[in-house]
mmCIF file of C-alpha atoms in Angstrom:
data_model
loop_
_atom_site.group_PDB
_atom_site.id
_atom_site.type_symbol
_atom_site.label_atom_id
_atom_site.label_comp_id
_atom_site.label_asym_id
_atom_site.label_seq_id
_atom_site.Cartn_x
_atom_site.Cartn_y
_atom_site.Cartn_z
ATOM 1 C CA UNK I 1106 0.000 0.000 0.000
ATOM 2 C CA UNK I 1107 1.331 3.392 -1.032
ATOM 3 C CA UNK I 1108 -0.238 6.458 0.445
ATOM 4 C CA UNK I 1109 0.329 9.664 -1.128
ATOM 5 C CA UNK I 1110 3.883 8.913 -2.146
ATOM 6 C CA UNK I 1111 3.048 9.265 -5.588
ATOM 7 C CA UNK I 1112 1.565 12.510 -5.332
ATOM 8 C CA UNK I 1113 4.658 14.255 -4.038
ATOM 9 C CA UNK I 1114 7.075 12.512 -6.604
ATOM 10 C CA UNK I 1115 7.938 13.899 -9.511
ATOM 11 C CA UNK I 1116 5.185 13.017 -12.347
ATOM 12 C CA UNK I 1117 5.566 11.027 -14.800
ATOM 13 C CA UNK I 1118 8.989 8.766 -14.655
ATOM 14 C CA UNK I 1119 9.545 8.737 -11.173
ATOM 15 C CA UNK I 1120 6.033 7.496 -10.078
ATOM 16 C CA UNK I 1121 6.218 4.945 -12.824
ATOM 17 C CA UNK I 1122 9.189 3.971 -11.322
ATOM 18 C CA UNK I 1123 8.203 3.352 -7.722
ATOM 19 C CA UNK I 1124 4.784 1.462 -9.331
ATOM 20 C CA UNK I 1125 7.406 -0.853 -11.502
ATOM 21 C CA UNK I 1126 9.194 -1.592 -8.578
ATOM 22 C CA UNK I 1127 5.840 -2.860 -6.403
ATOM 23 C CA UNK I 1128 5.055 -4.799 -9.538
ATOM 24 C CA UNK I 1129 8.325 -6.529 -9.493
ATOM 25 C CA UNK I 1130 8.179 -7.526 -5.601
ATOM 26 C CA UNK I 1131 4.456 -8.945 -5.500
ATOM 27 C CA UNK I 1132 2.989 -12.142 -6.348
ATOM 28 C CA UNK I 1133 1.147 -12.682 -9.648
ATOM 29 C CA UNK I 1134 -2.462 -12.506 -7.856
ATOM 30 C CA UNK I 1135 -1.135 -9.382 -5.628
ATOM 31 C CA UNK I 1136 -2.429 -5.869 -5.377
ATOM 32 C CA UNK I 1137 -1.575 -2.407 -5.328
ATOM 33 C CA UNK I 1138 -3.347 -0.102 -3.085
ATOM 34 C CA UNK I 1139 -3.045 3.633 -3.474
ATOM 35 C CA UNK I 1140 -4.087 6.202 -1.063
ATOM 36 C CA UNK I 1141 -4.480 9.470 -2.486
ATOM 37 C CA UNK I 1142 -6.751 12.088 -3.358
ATOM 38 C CA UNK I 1143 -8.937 11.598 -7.237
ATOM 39 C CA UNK I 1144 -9.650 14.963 -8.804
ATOM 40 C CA UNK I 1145 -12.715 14.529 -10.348
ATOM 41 C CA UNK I 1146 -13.560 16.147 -13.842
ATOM 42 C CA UNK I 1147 -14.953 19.582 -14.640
ATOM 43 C CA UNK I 1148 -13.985 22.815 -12.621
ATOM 44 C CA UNK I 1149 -16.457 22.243 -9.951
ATOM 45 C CA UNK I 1150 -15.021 23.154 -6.699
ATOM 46 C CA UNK I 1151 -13.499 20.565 -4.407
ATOM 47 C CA UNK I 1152 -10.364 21.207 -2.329
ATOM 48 C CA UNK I 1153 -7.687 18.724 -4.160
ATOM 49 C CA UNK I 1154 -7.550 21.026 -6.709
ATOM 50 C CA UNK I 1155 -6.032 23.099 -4.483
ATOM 51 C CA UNK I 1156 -3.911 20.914 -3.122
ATOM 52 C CA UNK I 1157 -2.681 20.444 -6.236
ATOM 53 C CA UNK I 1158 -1.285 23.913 -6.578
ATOM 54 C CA UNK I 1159 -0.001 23.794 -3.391
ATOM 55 C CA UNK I 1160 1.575 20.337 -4.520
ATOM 56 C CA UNK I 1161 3.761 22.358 -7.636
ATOM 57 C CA UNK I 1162 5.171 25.317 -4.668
ATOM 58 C CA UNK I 1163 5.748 22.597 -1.909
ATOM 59 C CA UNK I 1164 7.043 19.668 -3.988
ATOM 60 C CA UNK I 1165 8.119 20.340 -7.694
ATOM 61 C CA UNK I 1166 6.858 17.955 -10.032
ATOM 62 C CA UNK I 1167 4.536 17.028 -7.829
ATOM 63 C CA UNK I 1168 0.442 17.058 -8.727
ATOM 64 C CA UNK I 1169 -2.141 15.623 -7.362
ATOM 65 C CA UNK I 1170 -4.361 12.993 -10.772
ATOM 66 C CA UNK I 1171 -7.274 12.749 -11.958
ATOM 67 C CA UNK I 1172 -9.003 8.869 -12.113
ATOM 68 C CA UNK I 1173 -7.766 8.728 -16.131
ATOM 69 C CA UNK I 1174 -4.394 9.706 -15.064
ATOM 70 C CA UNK I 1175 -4.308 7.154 -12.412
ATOM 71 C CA UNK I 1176 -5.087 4.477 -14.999
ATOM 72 C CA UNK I 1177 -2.506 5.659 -17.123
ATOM 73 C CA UNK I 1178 0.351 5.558 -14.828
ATOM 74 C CA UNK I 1179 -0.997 2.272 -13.338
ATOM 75 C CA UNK I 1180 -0.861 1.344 -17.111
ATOM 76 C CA UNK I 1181 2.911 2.204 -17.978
ATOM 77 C CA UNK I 1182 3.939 0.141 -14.665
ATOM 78 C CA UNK I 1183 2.266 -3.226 -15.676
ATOM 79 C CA UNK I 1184 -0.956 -2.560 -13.537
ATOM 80 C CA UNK I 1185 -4.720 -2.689 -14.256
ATOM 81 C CA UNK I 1186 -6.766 0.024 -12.613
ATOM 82 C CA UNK I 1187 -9.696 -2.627 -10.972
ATOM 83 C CA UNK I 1188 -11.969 0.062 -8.729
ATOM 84 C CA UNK I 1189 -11.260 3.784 -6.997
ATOM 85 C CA UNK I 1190 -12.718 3.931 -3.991
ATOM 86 C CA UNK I 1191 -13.952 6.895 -2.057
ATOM 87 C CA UNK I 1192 -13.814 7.827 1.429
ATOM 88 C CA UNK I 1193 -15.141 9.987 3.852
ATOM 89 C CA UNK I 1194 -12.584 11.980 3.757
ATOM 90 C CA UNK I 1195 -10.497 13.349 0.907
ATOM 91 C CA UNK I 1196 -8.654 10.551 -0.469
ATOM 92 C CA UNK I 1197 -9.970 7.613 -2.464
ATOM 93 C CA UNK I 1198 -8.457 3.746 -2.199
ATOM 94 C CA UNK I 1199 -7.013 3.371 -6.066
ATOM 95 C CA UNK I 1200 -7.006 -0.394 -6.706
ATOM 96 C CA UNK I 1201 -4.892 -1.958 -9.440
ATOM 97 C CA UNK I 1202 -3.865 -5.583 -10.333
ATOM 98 C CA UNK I 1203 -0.432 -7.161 -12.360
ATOM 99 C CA UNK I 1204 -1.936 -6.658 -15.541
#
């Protein structure tokens, strides 16, 4: 289980990299569990977004991702986004599987 690790690296390689690592160390039937905060779509309010500015002063290259974007870096590291999960509060349980 990584929580919010992924947010405050670098995006792009470096996340990739951390997710390609967990793939390598877990069974074939094992699971990755992410705890971060899912921006949702649209420019409706909701506070991650800004997080996610405070995310590119506090740690550069760091963002916070939308569900698509989760799938897509899940992708590049051998995973399968299964389900995102939300909580009550402002992080959601991102589920992926060895793809």
């Amino acid at each position: 289980m990584r929580a919010t690790t992924l947010s405050q690296a670098p995006a792009g390689q470096r996340s990739i990299a951390i997710l390609k690592r967990c793939h390598e160390a877990m069974t074939e039937n094992g699971r990755v569990l992410l705890v971060e905060q899912v921006i949702p779509p649209g420019n409706a309010p909701f506070l991650g977004k800004l997080l996610d500015v405070n995310m590119l002063v506090m740690c550069p290259g760091g963002k916070e991702r939308t569900a698509d974007e989760y799938r897509d870096l899940l992708t590049a590291a051998g995973f399968r986004l299964t389900r995102i999960v939300p909580t009550a509060g402002l992080v959601s349980v991102i589920e992926g599987v060895r793809g």
